[in-house]
Short mmCIF file of C-alpha atoms in Angstrom, two decimals:
data_model
loop_
_atom_site.label_atom_id
_atom_site.label_comp_id
_atom_site.label_asym_id
_atom_site.label_seq_id
_atom_site.Cartn_x
_atom_site.Cartn_y
_atom_site.Cartn_z
CA ASP A 1 0.00 0.00 0.00
CA ALA A 2 1.45 3.37 -1.02
CA GLY A 3 -0.14 5.25 1.82
CA VAL A 4 -1.47 8.79 1.53
CA ILE A 5 0.33 10.65 -1.21
CA GLN A 6 0.80 14.41 -1.17
CA SER A 7 2.37 16.73 -3.70
CA PRO A 8 4.38 18.81 -3.83
CA ARG A 9 6.46 18.05 -0.77
CA HIS A 10 7.85 21.55 -0.68
CA GLU A 11 6.47 24.77 -2.15
CA VAL A 12 8.02 28.22 -2.08
CA THR A 13 5.96 31.02 -3.54
CA GLU A 14 5.54 34.74 -3.36
CA MET A 15 2.76 36.56 -1.62
CA GLY A 16 -0.30 36.92 -3.85
CA GLN A 17 0.34 33.77 -5.88
CA GLU A 18 -2.06 30.90 -6.07
CA VAL A 19 -1.01 27.66 -4.37
CA THR A 20 -2.52 24.23 -4.98
CA LEU A 21 -1.79 21.27 -2.76
CA ARG A 22 -2.75 17.78 -3.82
CA CYS A 23 -3.66 14.62 -2.03
CA LYS A 24 -4.34 11.01 -2.98
CA PRO A 25 -5.95 9.07 -0.14
CA ILE A 26 -5.51 5.38 0.53
CA SER A 27 -7.68 3.29 -1.72
CA GLY A 28 -10.91 2.26 -0.02
CA HIS A 29 -10.86 5.09 2.49
CA ASN A 30 -13.91 7.30 2.21
CA SER A 31 -13.03 10.06 4.71
CA LEU A 32 -10.36 12.62 3.92
CA PHE A 33 -8.97 15.35 6.14
CA TRP A 34 -6.81 18.45 5.60
CA TYR A 35 -4.74 19.68 8.55
CA ARG A 36 -2.38 22.61 8.97
CA GLN A 37 0.55 22.50 11.41
CA THR A 38 2.39 25.56 12.75
CA MET A 39 4.53 26.11 15.79
CA MET A 40 2.10 28.65 17.18
CA ARG A 41 -1.22 26.83 16.63
CA GLY A 42 -0.23 23.16 16.47
CA LEU A 43 -2.32 20.82 14.33
CA GLU A 44 -5.56 22.36 13.08
CA LEU A 45 -8.26 20.59 11.15
CA LEU A 46 -9.14 22.71 8.16
CA ILE A 47 -11.80 20.63 6.40
CA TYR A 48 -12.92 17.06 6.02
CA PHE A 49 -14.83 15.10 3.41
CA ASN A 50 -16.92 11.97 3.60
CA ASN A 51 -17.66 10.14 0.37
CA ASN A 52 -16.30 13.17 -1.54
CA VAL A 53 -18.72 15.59 0.16
CA PRO A 54 -17.41 18.37 2.42
CA ILE A 55 -18.83 17.76 5.88
CA ASP A 56 -17.20 20.47 7.98
CA ASP A 57 -15.13 23.39 6.69
CA SER A 58 -15.36 25.50 9.82
CA GLY A 59 -11.61 25.27 10.22
CA MET A 60 -10.86 26.93 6.90
CA PRO A 61 -9.31 30.19 7.96
CA GLU A 62 -10.58 32.51 5.26
CA ASP A 63 -12.26 32.66 1.88
CA ARG A 64 -8.81 32.54 0.37
CA PHE A 65 -8.81 28.84 1.22
CA SER A 66 -10.85 26.34 -0.77
CA ALA A 67 -10.83 22.54 -1.01
CA LYS A 68 -12.35 20.10 -3.46
CA MET A 69 -12.66 16.38 -3.77
CA PRO A 70 -13.86 15.61 -7.30
CA ASN A 71 -13.52 11.85 -6.83
CA ALA A 72 -12.60 9.24 -4.25
CA SER A 73 -8.92 9.26 -5.16
CA PHE A 74 -8.05 12.95 -5.35
CA SER A 75 -8.38 16.14 -3.36
CA THR A 76 -6.96 19.64 -3.61
CA LEU A 77 -6.47 22.48 -1.19
CA LYS A 78 -6.06 25.83 -2.86
CA ILE A 79 -4.94 29.14 -1.41
CA GLN A 80 -5.61 32.23 -3.51
CA PRO A 81 -4.06 34.70 -2.95
CA SER A 82 -1.39 33.33 -0.61
CA GLU A 83 0.01 35.32 2.29
CA PRO A 84 3.14 34.90 4.43
CA ARG A 85 1.00 33.82 7.43
CA ASP A 86 -0.12 30.79 5.37
CA SER A 87 3.39 29.36 5.71
CA ALA A 88 2.97 26.01 7.43
CA VAL A 89 3.05 22.27 6.86
CA TYR A 90 -0.19 21.00 5.37
CA PHE A 91 -1.16 17.39 5.97
CA CYS A 92 -3.72 15.25 4.30
CA ALA A 93 -5.11 12.19 6.10
CA SER A 94 -7.57 9.50 5.22
CA ARG A 95 -9.44 6.76 6.99
CA MET A 96 -12.34 4.39 6.61
CA ASP A 97 -15.76 5.70 7.57
CA ARG A 98 -15.85 5.08 11.32
CA VAL A 99 -14.46 7.39 14.03
CA MET A 100 -12.63 4.49 15.72
CA GLU A 101 -10.65 3.84 12.60
CA THR A 102 -7.07 5.03 12.30
CA GLN A 103 -6.37 8.20 10.36
CA TYR A 104 -3.37 7.70 8.11
CA PHE A 105 -1.33 10.80 7.36
CA GLY A 106 0.60 11.77 4.30
CA PRO A 107 4.13 13.18 4.53
CA GLY A 108 2.91 16.76 4.32
CA THR A 109 3.54 19.74 2.09
CA ARG A 110 5.89 22.36 3.56
CA LEU A 111 4.67 25.74 2.25
CA LEU A 112 6.68 28.92 2.50
CA VAL A 113 5.10 32.15 1.31
CA LEU A 114 7.59 34.96 0.89
CA ALA B 1 -17.21 18.46 22.02
CA GLN B 2 -13.87 16.84 22.72
CA SER B 3 -10.53 18.26 23.80
CA VAL B 4 -7.10 17.01 24.79
CA THR B 5 -4.52 18.46 27.14
CA GLN B 6 -0.94 17.27 27.01
CA LEU B 7 1.03 18.23 30.08
CA GLY B 8 4.52 19.36 29.25
CA SER B 9 5.48 20.65 25.83
CA HIS B 10 8.97 19.20 26.28
CA VAL B 11 10.10 16.11 28.19
CA SER B 12 13.74 15.07 28.48
CA VAL B 13 14.84 11.64 29.68
CA SER B 14 18.08 9.68 29.79
CA GLU B 15 18.56 6.70 27.56
CA GLY B 16 17.26 3.63 29.37
CA ALA B 17 15.00 5.62 31.66
CA LEU B 18 11.19 5.45 31.89
CA VAL B 19 9.25 7.55 29.42
CA LEU B 20 5.96 9.05 30.67
CA LEU B 21 3.99 11.44 28.47
CA ARG B 22 0.77 12.74 29.96
CA CYS B 23 -2.57 13.19 28.24
CA ASN B 24 -5.93 14.18 29.67
CA TYR B 25 -9.08 14.32 27.63
CA SER B 26 -12.52 15.77 27.79
CA SER B 27 -15.43 14.15 26.04
CA SER B 28 -19.17 14.17 26.49
CA VAL B 29 -19.48 10.71 25.00
CA PRO B 30 -17.29 7.61 25.30
CA PRO B 31 -14.09 8.51 23.47
CA TYR B 32 -11.66 6.79 21.22
CA LEU B 33 -8.10 7.82 22.09
CA PHE B 34 -4.97 7.77 19.98
CA TRP B 35 -1.25 8.46 20.33
CA TYR B 36 0.67 9.49 17.25
CA VAL B 37 4.41 10.07 16.79
CA GLN B 38 5.99 12.55 14.38
CA TYR B 39 9.63 12.28 13.47
CA PRO B 40 11.38 15.35 11.98
CA ASN B 41 10.08 16.29 8.55
CA GLN B 42 7.63 13.40 8.48
CA GLY B 43 3.89 12.90 8.82
CA LEU B 44 2.17 11.47 11.85
CA GLN B 45 2.33 7.74 12.51
CA LEU B 46 -0.01 5.84 14.78
CA LEU B 47 1.61 4.43 17.95
CA LEU B 48 -1.51 2.96 19.50
CA LYS B 49 -5.22 3.50 20.01
CA TYR B 50 -7.93 2.78 22.56
CA THR B 51 -11.29 1.67 21.22
CA SER B 52 -12.86 0.31 24.44
CA ALA B 53 -11.72 -3.29 24.03
CA ALA B 54 -9.07 -3.17 26.76
CA THR B 55 -7.92 -0.38 29.07
CA LEU B 56 -4.21 -1.22 28.70
CA VAL B 57 -3.18 -0.79 25.06
CA LYS B 58 0.10 -1.92 23.64
CA GLY B 59 1.55 -0.21 20.61
CA ILE B 60 4.59 -0.20 18.41
CA ASN B 61 8.18 0.31 19.52
CA GLY B 62 7.48 -0.84 23.09
CA PHE B 63 5.01 1.92 23.96
CA GLU B 64 1.83 1.38 25.87
CA ALA B 65 -0.94 3.51 27.34
CA GLU B 66 -3.65 2.95 29.92
CA PHE B 67 -7.14 4.38 29.67
CA LYS B 68 -8.36 5.60 33.08
CA LYS B 69 -11.89 6.84 32.87
CA SER B 70 -11.99 8.06 36.47
CA GLU B 71 -8.99 10.28 35.79
CA THR B 72 -9.91 11.06 32.19
CA SER B 73 -6.34 10.19 31.30
CA PHE B 74 -4.52 8.24 28.64
CA HIS B 75 -0.83 8.54 29.55
CA LEU B 76 1.82 7.04 27.26
CA THR B 77 4.71 5.04 28.78
CA LYS B 78 7.75 3.09 27.71
CA PRO B 79 9.94 1.29 30.28
CA SER B 80 13.27 2.13 28.69
CA ALA B 81 13.92 5.05 26.39
CA HIS B 82 16.00 4.66 23.26
CA MET B 83 17.68 7.40 21.29
CA SER B 84 15.43 6.61 18.37
CA ASP B 85 12.38 7.61 20.49
CA ALA B 86 13.26 11.28 20.19
CA ALA B 87 10.28 12.81 18.39
CA GLU B 88 7.08 14.78 18.86
CA TYR B 89 4.16 12.85 20.37
CA PHE B 90 0.52 13.77 19.96
CA CYS B 91 -2.46 12.59 21.91
CA ALA B 92 -5.79 12.76 20.09
CA VAL B 93 -9.44 12.09 20.89
CA SER B 94 -12.33 11.15 18.64
CA ALA B 95 -15.93 10.44 19.53
CA ASP B 96 -18.44 11.71 17.06
CA THR B 97 -16.03 13.98 15.22
CA PRO B 98 -12.67 13.76 13.45
CA LEU B 99 -9.55 13.57 15.57
CA VAL B 100 -8.87 16.48 17.92
CA PHE B 101 -5.19 16.75 18.74
CA GLY B 102 -3.30 18.00 21.73
CA LYS B 103 -0.49 20.50 21.33
CA GLY B 104 2.14 17.79 21.33
CA THR B 105 5.03 16.87 23.59
CA ARG B 106 8.58 16.88 22.28
CA LEU B 107 10.60 14.01 23.73
CA SER B 108 14.39 14.36 23.93
CA VAL B 109 16.53 11.37 24.87
CA ILE B 110 19.94 12.07 26.40
CA ALA B 111 22.78 9.62 25.95
#
């Protein structure tokens, strides 16, 4: 099993640019989660999907952030326009559809906005 | 709603000493509890989880944790620390929502 796949692993961009982060969940998992990790705020849940449908996006910080899941094997998190305070590590995780199930995390995308 | 409190943002132990990382939770319904480990520049990896089958849970790399409902605790222990245990450890709770994580505890192991 390849695990959760994220791309790119590193992204450096300038303020105002659009950033798109990508995630491929583990096959057969129907829940997908996007987290953001910073030193100041720790791990924050941004949004999660169940069967490709967004269930809770209350963690999305601003309208500059958007996420989609067009099918069961792909999701994107987009930031437009990006700002320096968006610099963080963004993790995608997936699990089967029960809360007791383990969430498997991808390796993360390290974003730096200059 | 659920929440997790990890006591101590940084714990330092000598190699071979007992490791104890503390986690207290709050949940209005019976919780599921998890410990994850994060090595530098990597994602989070599951160490162990409690799903109500047994209160003492054994995980990978010699770690274990005990669920104590009366104390609302789920502390992580390992009898003898190894240099390779140096990492960030996260406690998390899930009941009727996705995982809610604590702030994390950084474990340093001194030779």
